[in-house]
C-alpha positions in Angstrom: 92.8 133.7 79.9 91.5 131.7 82.9 89.4 128.6 82.5 85.8 129.0 83.4 84.8 126.9 86.4 81.3 125.5 87.0 79.3 125.3 90.2 81.2 122.2 91.5 84.3 123.9 92.7 85.4 120.9 94.8 85.4 118.7 91.7 87.5 121.3 89.7 90.0 121.7 92.6 90.4 118.0 93.0 90.9 117.3 89.3 93.3 120.2 88.9 95.4 119.1 91.9 95.6 115.5 90.5 96.9 116.9 87.2 99.5 118.9 89.0 100.7 116.2 91.3 100.5 113.2 88.9 103.4 114.1 86.6 105.5 115.2 89.5 105.0 111.8 91.2 105.8 110.0 87.9 109.0 111.9 87.1 110.2 111.4 90.7 109.6 107.6 90.5 111.4 107.6 87.1 114.4 109.5 88.5 114.6 107.3 91.6 114.4 104.1 89.5 117.0 105.3 87.0 119.4 106.3 89.8 119.3 102.7 91.2 120.8 101.3 87.9 124.5 100.3 87.9 126.9 98.6 85.5 126.0 100.2 83.1 124.3 103.3 84.4 120.8 104.2 83.1 121.0 106.7 80.3 117.9 108.9 79.5 119.0 109.4 75.9 119.6 105.7 75.3 117.4 103.5 77.5 113.7 103.3 77.0 111.4 104.3 79.8 110.0 100.8 80.0 113.5 99.5 80.7 113.0 100.8 84.2 110.1 98.4 84.8 111.8 95.2 83.6 111.8 92.8 86.6 114.8 90.7 85.4 118.3 91.2 84.3 119.3 90.3 80.7 119.6 91.5 77.1 116.7 93.2 75.5 116.8 94.6 71.9 120.6 94.5 71.9 121.2 96.2 75.2 121.5 95.3 78.9 118.6 95.8 81.2 118.7 95.5 85.0 116.3 97.6 87.1 116.6 97.0 90.9 113.6 99.3 91.5 111.4 97.9 88.8 108.4 97.6 91.2 108.6 101.4 91.8 108.4 102.2 88.1 105.6 99.7 87.4 103.6 101.1 90.3 104.2 104.6 88.9 102.9 103.5 85.5 99.7 102.1 87.0 99.2 104.9 89.4 99.7 107.6 86.8 97.1 106.0 84.6 94.6 105.7 87.4 95.0 109.3 88.5 95.0 110.6 84.9 91.7 108.9 84.2 90.2 110.1 87.5 91.3 113.7 86.8 89.8 113.6 83.3 86.6 112.2 84.8 86.4 115.1 87.2 87.3 117.9 84.7 85.7 116.7 81.4 82.3 118.3 82.3 84.1 121.7 82.2 84.3 121.4 78.4 81.5 121.6 75.9 79.5 118.3 75.8 80.9 116.7 72.7 84.6 117.4 73.3 84.0 116.6 76.9 82.8 113.1 76.1 85.7 112.5 73.8 88.2 113.7 76.4 86.6 111.3 78.9 86.9 108.3 76.6 90.5 109.2 75.7 91.4 109.6 79.4 90.1 106.1 80.1 92.0 104.7 77.1 95.2 106.3 78.5 94.6 104.9 81.9 94.0 101.4 80.5 97.2 101.7 78.4 99.3 102.5 81.5 97.7 99.7 83.4 98.9 97.3 80.7 102.4 98.8 80.6 102.8 98.4 84.3 101.2 95.0 84.5 103.1 93.4 81.6 106.7 94.8 81.6 108.7 94.6 78.4 111.1 92.0 79.6 113.2 89.4 77.8 110.7 86.8 79.2 107.8 88.8 77.8 109.5 88.7 74.4 109.8 84.9 74.7 106.2 84.2 75.9 104.5 86.8 73.7 103.1 89.1 76.4 105.4 91.8 74.9 102.4 92.4 72.6 100.3 93.5 75.6 103.1 95.8 76.8 103.5 97.4 73.3 99.7 97.8 72.9 99.5 99.4 76.3 102.3 101.9 75.4 100.5 102.8 72.2 97.2 103.3 74.0 98.8 105.4 76.7 101.0 107.7 74.6 98.5 108.2 71.7 95.6 108.5 74.2 97.4 111.0 76.4 98.4 113.3 73.6 95.1 113.0 71.9 93.5 114.0 75.2 95.6 117.2 75.2 94.6 117.9 71.6 90.9 117.4 72.1 90.8 119.3 75.4 92.7 122.2 73.7 90.3 122.3 70.8 87.4 122.4 73.2 88.9 125.2 75.2 89.6 127.2 72.0 85.9 127.1 71.3 85.2 128.7 74.6 87.6 131.6 73.8 90.4 130.2 75.9 92.6 130.6 72.8 96.1 130.7 74.4 95.6 127.7 76.7 93.8 125.7 74.0 96.5 126.4 71.4 99.3 125.4 73.9 97.5 122.1 74.6 97.0 121.4 70.9 100.6 122.1 70.2 101.9 119.8 73.0 99.6 117.0 71.9 100.5 117.4 68.3 104.2 117.3 69.1 103.8 114.2 71.2 101.7 112.4 68.6 104.3 113.1 65.9 107.1 111.9 68.3 105.3 108.6 69.0 104.8 107.9 65.3 108.5 108.6 64.8 109.3 106.3 67.8 107.4 103.3 66.4 108.7 103.9 62.9 112.3 104.2 64.0 112.0 101.2 66.3 110.7 99.0 63.5 113.9 99.9 61.5 116.7 99.9 64.0 115.8 98.1 67.3 116.9 94.7 65.8 120.3 96.2 65.2 120.6 97.5 68.8 120.8 101.1 67.7 118.0 102.6 69.9 119.2 106.0 70.9 116.8 107.8 68.6 113.9 105.6 69.8 114.5 106.6 73.4 114.6 110.3 72.6 111.4 110.2 70.6 109.7 108.1 73.3 110.6 110.6 76.0 109.4 113.5 73.9 106.0 111.8 73.3 105.6 111.0 77.0 106.8 114.3 78.5 104.4 116.3 76.3 101.6 114.6 78.2 103.2 115.6 81.5 103.5 119.2 80.3 99.8 119.3 79.2 98.7 117.9 82.6 100.6 120.6 84.5 99.4 123.3 82.2 95.7 122.5 82.5 96.0 121.6 86.1 97.6 125.0 87.0 95.1 126.9 84.8 92.0 125.2 86.4 93.4 125.5 89.9 94.2 129.2 89.5 90.8 130.0 88.0 89.0 128.1 90.7 91.0 130.0 93.4 90.3 133.4 91.7 86.6 132.5 91.6 86.6 131.6 95.3 88.3 134.9 96.2 85.8 136.9 94.1 82.9 135.2 95.8 84.4 135.9 99.2 84.9 139.5 98.3 81.3 139.8 97.1 80.0 138.3 100.3 82.1 140.6 102.4 80.9 143.6 100.5 77.3 142.5 100.8 77.8 142.0 104.6 79.3 145.5 104.9 76.4 147.1 103.0 73.7 145.4 105.1 75.5 146.3 108.3 
């Protein structure tokens, strides 16, 4: 069922396009940064996403990190957070007032978290000087915030009878939230031993659910907005023909 679009079509179109482009830009930056790794190669099932933003080479949590394009990844973190917050600001008014306010707050929290992740990379030096706490806090804010945004937006849409879209968003956000809880719990147990494979998988699941939710709502809002524009154009054409 299409999402209902309000009078400000330009606002809806801009927000939806941001949500469509944002995850595509992020995944591209991640892939380019990962491809630049050598000796050893970056492994999606083993290395953490944040490894791509480490600006130095060394040992971190029992494994080797060396990301030649760390600036690309850190820029992607910050940009993704800014565009996510902006898109939420534009689209939150499409929801009922109470869930709309909650979505707006969660979108800002998510953007702030990604700003911290990109500004304070999780490097060996950060572990030594204590700024790793800011990186970890940023990751928690970003991942929990992004998935809770999906859950809250989905619940708000379900109240407006957009049941299928709302249910899909709630399911994605719930899966991501469970994954991030597993990630932090597993990390607390095994990172000190250097066994981090399960941590990386849980982290990626919790992040990619946010990307999927962005694409889903972005495509839904964009499609609904275009259909509304076509209906209006058809109505005007019909009115013009009748008066002629």
